PDB file of C-alpha atoms and ligand atoms in Angstrom:
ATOM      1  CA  UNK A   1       3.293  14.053  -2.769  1.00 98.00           C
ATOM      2  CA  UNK A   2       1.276  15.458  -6.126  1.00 98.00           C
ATOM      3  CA  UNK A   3       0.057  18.543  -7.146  1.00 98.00           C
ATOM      4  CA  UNK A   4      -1.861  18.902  -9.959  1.00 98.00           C
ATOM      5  CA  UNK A   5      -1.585  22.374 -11.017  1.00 98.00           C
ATOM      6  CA  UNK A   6      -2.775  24.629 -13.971  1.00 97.00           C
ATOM      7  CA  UNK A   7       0.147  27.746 -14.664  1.00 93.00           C
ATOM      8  CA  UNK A   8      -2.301  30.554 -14.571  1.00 91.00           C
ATOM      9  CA  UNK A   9      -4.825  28.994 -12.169  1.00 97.00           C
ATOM     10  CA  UNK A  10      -5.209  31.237  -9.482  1.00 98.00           C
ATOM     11  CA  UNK A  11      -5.818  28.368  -6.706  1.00 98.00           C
ATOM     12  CA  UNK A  12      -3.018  26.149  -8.509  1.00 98.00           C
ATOM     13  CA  UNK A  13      -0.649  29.159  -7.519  1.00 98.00           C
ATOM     14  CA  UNK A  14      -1.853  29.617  -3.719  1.00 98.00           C
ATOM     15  CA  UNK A  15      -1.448  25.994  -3.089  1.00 98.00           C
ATOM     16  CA  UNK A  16       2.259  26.047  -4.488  1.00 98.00           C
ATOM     17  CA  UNK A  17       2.807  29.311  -2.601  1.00 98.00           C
ATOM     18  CA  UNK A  18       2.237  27.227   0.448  1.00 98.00           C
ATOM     19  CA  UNK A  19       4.580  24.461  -0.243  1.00 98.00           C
ATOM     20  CA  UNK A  20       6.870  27.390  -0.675  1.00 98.00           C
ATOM     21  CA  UNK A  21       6.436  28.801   2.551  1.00 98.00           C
ATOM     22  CA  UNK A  22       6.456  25.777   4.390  1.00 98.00           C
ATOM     23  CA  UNK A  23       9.149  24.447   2.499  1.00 98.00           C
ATOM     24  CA  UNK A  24       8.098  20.790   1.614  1.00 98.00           C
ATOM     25  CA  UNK A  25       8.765  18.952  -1.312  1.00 97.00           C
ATOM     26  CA  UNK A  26       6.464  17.910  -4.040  1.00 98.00           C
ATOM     27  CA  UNK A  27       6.159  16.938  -7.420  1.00 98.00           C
ATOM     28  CA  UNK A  28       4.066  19.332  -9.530  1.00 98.00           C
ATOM     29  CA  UNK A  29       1.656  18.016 -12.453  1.00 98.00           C
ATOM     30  CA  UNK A  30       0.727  20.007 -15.488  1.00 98.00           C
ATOM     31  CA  UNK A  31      -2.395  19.946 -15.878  1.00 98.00           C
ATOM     32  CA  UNK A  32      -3.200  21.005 -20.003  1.00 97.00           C
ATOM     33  CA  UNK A  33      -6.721  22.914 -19.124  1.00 97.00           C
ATOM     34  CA  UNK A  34      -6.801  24.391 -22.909  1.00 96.00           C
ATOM     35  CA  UNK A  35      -7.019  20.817 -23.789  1.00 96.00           C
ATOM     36  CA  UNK A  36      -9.907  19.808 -21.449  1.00 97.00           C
ATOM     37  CA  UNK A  37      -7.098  17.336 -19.748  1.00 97.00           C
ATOM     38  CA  UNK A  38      -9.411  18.211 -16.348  1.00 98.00           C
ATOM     39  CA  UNK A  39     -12.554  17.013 -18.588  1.00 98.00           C
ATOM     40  CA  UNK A  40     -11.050  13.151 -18.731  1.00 97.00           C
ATOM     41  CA  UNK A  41     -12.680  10.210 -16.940  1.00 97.00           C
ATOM     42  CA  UNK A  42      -9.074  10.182 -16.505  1.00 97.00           C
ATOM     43  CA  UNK A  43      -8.735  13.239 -14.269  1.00 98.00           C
ATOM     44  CA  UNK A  44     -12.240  12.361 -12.700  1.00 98.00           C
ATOM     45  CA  UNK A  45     -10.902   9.707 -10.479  1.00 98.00           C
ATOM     46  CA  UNK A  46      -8.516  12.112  -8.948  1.00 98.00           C
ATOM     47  CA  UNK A  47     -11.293  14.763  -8.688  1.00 98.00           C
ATOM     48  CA  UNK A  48     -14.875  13.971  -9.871  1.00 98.00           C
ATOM     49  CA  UNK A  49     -15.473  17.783  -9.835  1.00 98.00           C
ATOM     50  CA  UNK A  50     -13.035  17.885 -13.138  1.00 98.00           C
ATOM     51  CA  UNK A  51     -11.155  21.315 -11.261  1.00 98.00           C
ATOM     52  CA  UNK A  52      -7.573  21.987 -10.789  1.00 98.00           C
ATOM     53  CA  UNK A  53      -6.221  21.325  -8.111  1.00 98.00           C
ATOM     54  CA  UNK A  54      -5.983  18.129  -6.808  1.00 98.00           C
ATOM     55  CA  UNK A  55      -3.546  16.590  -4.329  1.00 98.00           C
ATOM     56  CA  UNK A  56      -2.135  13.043  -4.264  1.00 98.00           C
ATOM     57  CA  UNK A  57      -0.475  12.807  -0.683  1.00 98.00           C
ATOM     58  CA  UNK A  58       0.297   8.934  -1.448  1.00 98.00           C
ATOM     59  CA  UNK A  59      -3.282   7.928  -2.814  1.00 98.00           C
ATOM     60  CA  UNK A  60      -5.105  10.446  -0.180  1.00 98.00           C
ATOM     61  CA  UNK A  61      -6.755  12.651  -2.710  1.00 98.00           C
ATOM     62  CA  UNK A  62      -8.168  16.184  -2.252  1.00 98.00           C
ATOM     63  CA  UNK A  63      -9.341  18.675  -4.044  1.00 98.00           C
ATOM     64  CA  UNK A  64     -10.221  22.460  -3.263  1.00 98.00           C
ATOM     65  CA  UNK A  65      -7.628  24.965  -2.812  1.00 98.00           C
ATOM     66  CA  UNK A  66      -8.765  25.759   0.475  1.00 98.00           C
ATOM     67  CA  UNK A  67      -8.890  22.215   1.597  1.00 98.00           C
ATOM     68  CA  UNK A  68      -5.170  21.621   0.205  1.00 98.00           C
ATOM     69  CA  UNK A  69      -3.640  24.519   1.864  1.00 98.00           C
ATOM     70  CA  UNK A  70      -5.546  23.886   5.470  1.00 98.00           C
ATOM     71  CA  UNK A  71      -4.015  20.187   5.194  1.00 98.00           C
ATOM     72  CA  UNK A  72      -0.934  20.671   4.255  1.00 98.00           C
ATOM     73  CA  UNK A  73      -0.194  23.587   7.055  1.00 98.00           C
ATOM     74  CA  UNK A  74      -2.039  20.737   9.051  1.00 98.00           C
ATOM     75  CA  UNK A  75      -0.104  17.686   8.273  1.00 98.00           C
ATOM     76  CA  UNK A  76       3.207  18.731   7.653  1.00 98.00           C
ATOM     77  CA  UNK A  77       3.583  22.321   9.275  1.00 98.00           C
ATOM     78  CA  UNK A  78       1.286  22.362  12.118  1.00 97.00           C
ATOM     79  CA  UNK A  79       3.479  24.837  14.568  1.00 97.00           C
ATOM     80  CA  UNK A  80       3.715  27.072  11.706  1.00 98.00           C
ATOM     81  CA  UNK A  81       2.113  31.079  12.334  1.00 98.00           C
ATOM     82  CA  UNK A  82       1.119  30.706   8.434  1.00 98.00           C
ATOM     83  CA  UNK A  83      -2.463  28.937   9.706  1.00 98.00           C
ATOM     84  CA  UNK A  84      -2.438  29.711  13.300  1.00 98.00           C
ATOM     85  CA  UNK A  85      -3.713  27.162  16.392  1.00 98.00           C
ATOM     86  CA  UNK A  86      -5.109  30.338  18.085  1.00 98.00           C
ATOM     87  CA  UNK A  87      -8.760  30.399  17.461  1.00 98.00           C
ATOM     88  CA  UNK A  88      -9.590  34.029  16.169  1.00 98.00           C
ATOM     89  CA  UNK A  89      -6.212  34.165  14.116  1.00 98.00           C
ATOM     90  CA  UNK A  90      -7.228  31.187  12.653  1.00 98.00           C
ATOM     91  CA  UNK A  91     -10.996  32.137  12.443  1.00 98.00           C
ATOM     92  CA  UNK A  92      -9.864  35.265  10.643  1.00 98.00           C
ATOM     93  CA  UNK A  93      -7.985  33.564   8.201  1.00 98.00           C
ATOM     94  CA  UNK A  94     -10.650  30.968   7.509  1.00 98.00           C
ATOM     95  CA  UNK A  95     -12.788  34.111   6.621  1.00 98.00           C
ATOM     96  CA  UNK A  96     -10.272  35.516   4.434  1.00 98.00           C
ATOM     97  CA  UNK A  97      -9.963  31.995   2.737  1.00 98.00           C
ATOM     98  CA  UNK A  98     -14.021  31.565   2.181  1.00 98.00           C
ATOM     99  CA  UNK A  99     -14.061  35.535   1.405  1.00 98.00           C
ATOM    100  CA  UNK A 100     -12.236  34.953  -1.292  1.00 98.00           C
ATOM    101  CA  UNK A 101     -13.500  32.094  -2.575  1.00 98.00           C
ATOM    102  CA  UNK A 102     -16.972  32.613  -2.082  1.00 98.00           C
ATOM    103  CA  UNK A 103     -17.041  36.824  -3.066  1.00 98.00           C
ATOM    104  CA  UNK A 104     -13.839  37.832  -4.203  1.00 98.00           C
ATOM    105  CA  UNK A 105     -12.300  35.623  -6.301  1.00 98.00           C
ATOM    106  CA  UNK A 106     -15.710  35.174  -7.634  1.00 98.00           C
ATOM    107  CA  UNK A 107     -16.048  38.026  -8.742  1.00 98.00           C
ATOM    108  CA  UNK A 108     -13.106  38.406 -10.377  1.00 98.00           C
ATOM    109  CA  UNK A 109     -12.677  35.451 -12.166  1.00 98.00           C
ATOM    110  CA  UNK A 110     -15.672  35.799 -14.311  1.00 98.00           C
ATOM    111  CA  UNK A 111     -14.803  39.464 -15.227  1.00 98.00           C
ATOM    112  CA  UNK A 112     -11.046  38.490 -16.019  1.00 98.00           C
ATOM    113  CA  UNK A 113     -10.303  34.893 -16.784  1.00 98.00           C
ATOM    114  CA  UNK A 114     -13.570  34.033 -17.766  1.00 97.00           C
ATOM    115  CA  UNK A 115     -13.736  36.837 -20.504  1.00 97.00           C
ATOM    116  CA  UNK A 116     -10.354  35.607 -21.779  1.00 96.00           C
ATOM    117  CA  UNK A 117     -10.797  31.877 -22.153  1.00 96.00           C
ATOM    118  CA  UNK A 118     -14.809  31.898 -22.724  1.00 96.00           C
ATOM    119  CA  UNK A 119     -17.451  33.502 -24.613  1.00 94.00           C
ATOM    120  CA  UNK A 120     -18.891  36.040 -21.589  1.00 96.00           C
ATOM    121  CA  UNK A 121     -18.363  40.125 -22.165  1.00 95.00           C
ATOM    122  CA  UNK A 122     -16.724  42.068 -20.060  1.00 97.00           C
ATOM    123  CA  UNK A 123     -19.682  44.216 -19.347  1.00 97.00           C
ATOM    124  CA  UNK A 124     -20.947  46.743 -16.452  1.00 98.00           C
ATOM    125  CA  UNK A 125     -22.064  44.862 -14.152  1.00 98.00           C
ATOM    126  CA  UNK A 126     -19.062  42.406 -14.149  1.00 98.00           C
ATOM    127  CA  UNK A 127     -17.476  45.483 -13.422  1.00 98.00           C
ATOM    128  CA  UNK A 128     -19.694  46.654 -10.591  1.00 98.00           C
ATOM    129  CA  UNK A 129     -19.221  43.276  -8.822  1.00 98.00           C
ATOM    130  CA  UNK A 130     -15.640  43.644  -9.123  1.00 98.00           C
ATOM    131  CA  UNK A 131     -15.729  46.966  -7.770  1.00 98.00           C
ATOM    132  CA  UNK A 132     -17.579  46.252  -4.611  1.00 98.00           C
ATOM    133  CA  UNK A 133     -15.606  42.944  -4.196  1.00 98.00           C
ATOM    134  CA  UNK A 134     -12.253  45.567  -3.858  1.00 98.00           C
ATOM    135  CA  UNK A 135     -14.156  48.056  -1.692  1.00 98.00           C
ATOM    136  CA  UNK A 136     -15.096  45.386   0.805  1.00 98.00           C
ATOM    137  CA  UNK A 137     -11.647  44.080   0.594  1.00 99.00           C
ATOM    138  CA  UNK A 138     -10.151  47.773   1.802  1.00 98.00           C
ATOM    139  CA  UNK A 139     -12.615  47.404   4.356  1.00 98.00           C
ATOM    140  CA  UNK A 140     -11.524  44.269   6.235  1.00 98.00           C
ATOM    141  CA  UNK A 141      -7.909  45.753   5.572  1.00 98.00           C
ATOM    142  CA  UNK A 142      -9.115  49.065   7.195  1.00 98.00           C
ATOM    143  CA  UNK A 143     -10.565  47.028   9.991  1.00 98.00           C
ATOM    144  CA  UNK A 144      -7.949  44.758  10.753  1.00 98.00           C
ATOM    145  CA  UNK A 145      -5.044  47.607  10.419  1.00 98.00           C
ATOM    146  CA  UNK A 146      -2.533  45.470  10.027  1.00 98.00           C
ATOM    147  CA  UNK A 147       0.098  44.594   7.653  1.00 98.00           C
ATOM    148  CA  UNK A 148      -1.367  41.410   5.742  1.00 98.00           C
ATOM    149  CA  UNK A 149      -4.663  40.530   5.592  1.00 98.00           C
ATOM    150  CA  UNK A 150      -4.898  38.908   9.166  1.00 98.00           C
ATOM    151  CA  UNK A 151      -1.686  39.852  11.064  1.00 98.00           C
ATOM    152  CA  UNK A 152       1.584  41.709  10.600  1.00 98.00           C
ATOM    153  CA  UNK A 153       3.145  38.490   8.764  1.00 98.00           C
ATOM    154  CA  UNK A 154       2.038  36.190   5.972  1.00 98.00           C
ATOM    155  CA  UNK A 155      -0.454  33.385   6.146  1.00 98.00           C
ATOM    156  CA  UNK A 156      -2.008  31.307   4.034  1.00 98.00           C
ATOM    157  CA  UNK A 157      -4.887  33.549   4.051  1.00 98.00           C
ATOM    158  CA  UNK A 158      -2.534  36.071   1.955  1.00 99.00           C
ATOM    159  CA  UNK A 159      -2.127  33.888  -1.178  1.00 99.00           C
ATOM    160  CA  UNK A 160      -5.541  33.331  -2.811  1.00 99.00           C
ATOM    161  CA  UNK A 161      -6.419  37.136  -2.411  1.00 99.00           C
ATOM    162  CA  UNK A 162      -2.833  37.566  -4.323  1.00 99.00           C
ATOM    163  CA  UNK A 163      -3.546  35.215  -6.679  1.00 98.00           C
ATOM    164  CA  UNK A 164      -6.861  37.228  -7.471  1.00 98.00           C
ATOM    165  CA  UNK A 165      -4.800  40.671  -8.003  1.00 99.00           C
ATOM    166  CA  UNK A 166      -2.822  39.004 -10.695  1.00 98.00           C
ATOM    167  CA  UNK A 167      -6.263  38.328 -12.802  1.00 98.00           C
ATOM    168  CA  UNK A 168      -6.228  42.627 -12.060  1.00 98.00           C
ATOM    169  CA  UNK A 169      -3.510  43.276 -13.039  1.00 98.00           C
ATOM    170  CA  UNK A 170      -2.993  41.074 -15.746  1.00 98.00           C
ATOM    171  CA  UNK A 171      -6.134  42.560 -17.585  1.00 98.00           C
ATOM    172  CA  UNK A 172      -4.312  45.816 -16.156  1.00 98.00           C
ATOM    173  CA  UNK A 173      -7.390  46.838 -14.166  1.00 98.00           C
ATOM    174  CA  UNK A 174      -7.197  50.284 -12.481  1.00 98.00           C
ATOM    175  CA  UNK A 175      -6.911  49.556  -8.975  1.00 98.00           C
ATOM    176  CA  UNK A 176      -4.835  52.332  -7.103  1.00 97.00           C
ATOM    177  CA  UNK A 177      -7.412  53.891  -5.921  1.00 98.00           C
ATOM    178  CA  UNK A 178      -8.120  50.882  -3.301  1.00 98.00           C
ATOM    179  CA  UNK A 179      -5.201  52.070  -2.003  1.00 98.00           C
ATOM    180  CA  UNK A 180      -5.016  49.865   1.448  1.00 98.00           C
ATOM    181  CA  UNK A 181      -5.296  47.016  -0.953  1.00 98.00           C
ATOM    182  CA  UNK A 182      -2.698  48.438  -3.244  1.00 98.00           C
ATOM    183  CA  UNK A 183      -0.398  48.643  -0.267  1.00 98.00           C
ATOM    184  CA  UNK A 184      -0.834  45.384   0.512  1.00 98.00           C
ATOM    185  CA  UNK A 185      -0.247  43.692  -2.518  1.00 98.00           C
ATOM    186  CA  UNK A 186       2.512  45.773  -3.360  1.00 98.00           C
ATOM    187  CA  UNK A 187       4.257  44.960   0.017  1.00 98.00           C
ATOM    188  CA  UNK A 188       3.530  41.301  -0.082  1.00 98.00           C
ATOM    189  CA  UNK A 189       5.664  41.826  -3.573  1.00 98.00           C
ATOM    190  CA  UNK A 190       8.041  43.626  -2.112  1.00 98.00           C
ATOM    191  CA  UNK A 191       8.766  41.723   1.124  1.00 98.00           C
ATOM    192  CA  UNK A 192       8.155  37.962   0.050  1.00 98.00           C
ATOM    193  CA  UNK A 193      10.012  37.381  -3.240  1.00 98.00           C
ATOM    194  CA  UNK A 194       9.946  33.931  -3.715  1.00 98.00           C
ATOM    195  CA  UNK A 195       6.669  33.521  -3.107  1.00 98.00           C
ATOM    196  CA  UNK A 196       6.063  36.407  -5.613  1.00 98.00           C
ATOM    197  CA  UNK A 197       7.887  34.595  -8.382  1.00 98.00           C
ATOM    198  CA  UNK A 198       5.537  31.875  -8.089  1.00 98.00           C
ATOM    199  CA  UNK A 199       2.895  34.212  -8.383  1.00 98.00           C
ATOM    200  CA  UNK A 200       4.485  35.901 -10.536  1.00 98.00           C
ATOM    201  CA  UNK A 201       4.414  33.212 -13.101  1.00 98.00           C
ATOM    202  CA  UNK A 202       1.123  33.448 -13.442  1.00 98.00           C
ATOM    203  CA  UNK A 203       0.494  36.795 -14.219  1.00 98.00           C
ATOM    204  CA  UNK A 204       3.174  36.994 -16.870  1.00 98.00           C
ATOM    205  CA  UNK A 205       0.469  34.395 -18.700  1.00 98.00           C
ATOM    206  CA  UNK A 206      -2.594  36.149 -17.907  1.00 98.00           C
ATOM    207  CA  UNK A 207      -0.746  39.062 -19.280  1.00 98.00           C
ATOM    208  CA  UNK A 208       0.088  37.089 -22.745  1.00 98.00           C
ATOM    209  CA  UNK A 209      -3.073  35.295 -23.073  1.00 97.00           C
ATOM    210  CA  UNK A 210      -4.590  38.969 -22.494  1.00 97.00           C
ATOM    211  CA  UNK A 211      -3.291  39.848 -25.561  1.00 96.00           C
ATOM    212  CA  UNK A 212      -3.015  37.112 -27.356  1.00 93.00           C
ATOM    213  CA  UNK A 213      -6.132  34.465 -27.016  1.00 89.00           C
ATOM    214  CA  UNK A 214      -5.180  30.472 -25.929  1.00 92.00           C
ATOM    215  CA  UNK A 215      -5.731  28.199 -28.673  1.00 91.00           C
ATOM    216  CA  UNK A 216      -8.797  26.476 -27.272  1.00 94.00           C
ATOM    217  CA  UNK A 217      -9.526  24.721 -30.480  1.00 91.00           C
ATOM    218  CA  UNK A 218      -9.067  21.642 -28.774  1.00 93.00           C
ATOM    219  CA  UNK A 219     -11.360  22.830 -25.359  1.00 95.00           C
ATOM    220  CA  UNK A 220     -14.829  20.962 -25.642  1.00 94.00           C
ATOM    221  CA  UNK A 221     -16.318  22.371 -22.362  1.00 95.00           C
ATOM    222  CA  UNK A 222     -19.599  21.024 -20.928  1.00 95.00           C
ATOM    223  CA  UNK A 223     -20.849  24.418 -20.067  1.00 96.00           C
ATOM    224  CA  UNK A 224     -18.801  27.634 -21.064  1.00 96.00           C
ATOM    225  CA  UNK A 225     -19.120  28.860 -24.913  1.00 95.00           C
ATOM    226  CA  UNK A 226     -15.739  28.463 -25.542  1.00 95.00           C
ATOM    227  CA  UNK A 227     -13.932  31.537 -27.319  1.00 87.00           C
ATOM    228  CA  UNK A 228     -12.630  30.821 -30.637  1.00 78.00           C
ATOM    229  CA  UNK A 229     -11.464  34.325 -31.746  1.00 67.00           C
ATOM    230  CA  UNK A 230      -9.685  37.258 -30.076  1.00 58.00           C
ATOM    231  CA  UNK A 231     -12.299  39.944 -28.929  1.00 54.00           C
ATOM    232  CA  UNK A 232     -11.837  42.279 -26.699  1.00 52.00           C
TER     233      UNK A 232
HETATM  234  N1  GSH B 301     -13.331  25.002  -6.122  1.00 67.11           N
HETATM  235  C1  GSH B 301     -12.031  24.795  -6.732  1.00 67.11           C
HETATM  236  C2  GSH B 301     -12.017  25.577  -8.008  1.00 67.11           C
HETATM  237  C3  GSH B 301     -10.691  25.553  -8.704  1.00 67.11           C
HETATM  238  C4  GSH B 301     -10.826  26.127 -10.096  1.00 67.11           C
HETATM  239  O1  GSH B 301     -11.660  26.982 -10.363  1.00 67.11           O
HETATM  240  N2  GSH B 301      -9.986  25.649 -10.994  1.00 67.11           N
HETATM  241  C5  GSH B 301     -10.155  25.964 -12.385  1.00 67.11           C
HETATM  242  C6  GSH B 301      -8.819  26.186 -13.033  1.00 67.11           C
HETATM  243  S1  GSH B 301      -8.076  27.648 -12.388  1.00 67.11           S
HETATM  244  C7  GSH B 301     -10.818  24.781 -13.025  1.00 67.11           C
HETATM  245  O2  GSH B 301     -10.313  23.693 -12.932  1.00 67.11           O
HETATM  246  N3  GSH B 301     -11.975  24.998 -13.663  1.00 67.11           N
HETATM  247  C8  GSH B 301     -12.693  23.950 -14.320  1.00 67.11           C
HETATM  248  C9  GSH B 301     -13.175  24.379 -15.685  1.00 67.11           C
HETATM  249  O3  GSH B 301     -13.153  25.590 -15.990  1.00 67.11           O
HETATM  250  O4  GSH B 301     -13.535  23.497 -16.463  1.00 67.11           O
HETATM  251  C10 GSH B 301     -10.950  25.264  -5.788  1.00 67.11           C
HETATM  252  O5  GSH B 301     -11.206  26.212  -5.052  1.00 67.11           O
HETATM  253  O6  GSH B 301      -9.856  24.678  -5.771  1.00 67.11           O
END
């Protein structure tokens, strides 16, 4: 089995955080994004949407994060409490899944990643959405009351909202004072460090390309203005 992965792609990271947890082998593909390896006709015919990641479980191919870790779990783990048979656990983490997608990480990625790789400021109301995309986070935390973000142990649901905190803190955006979702992240840390590292990984390059700008000389992207210069 596949994976084609980017190192700092947030979704790259959750998927691999699941293989971790479940513990099943695969064989992970670099995927060189500041080269536009995701733009080739190439790359197309694994996923015509030209986004990382893709899985290649022996010529079945899917994209979508969300899609990848469901399957897998699925497939391979299907007794396993990470995506649970019971219908409201598993409800709840499906909304935790499309939350992020759809409102968190989508907010967050334009304010963080975007700004680094692409031509877009980091400006107030990139901000704003980022800000109410954390307070409705400490909300469903507040509401559910529990230790992760669907039950007192991990599930899938609990690695694309971690994968979002590392574009935080790896801008080193102020978050404390969302402090149930401070106490989350910082206990995920704490209690799971393997999957961590993997996560981990990532930040440590958001952090760098923070400071330092990707060479993206070589990026010809269909629709971002892609930066050529450090800015911030
Ligand atoms: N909908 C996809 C999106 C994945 C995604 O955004 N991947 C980024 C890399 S982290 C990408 O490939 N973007 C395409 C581009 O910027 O050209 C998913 O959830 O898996």
């Amino acid at each position: 089995m596949k994976l084609y992965v980017v190192d700092d792609g947030p979704p790259s990271l959750a998927c691999r955080m699941t293989f971790k947890l479940l513990n099943i082998p695969f064989e992970q593909i670099e995927v060189n994004y500041n080269v536009g390896e995701h733009l080739t006709e190439t790359y197309a015919k694994l996923n015509p949407q030209k986004e990382i990641p893709v899985l290649d479980d022996n010529g079945f191919l899917l994209s979508e994060h969300i899609a990848i870790m469901q399957y897998i779990c699925d497939k391979y783990a299907p007794d396993s409490q990470a995506y649970p048979k019971d219908p409201t656990l598993r409800a709840l983490v499906n909304h935790r899944l499309c939350f992020n997608m759809a409102h968190f990480y989508s907010a967050i990625a334009p304010y963080t990643l975007g700004t680094i790789y692409f031509e877009y400021p980091r400006n107030a109301v990139g901000l704003k959405r980022v800000h109410m995309a954390l307070e409705v986070f400490e909300e469903y935390l507040k509401r559910i009351g529990k230790k992760y973000v669907v039950a007192d142990h991990i599930t899938i649901a609990d690695f694309p909202l971690v994968t979002s905190m590392i574009c935080l803190e790896g801008i080193a955006f102020p978050y404390d004072k969302f402090t149930r979702v401070k106490t989350w992240y910082e206990t995920f840390k704490r209690e799971n460090p393997e999957l961590w590292a993997i996560a981990e990984g990532g930040l440590k390059v958001i952090q760098e390309i923070e400071k330092n700008p990707p060479d993206l000389s070589k990026l010809d992207h269909p629709i971002h203005p892609v930066r050529k210069t450090a800015k911030h």
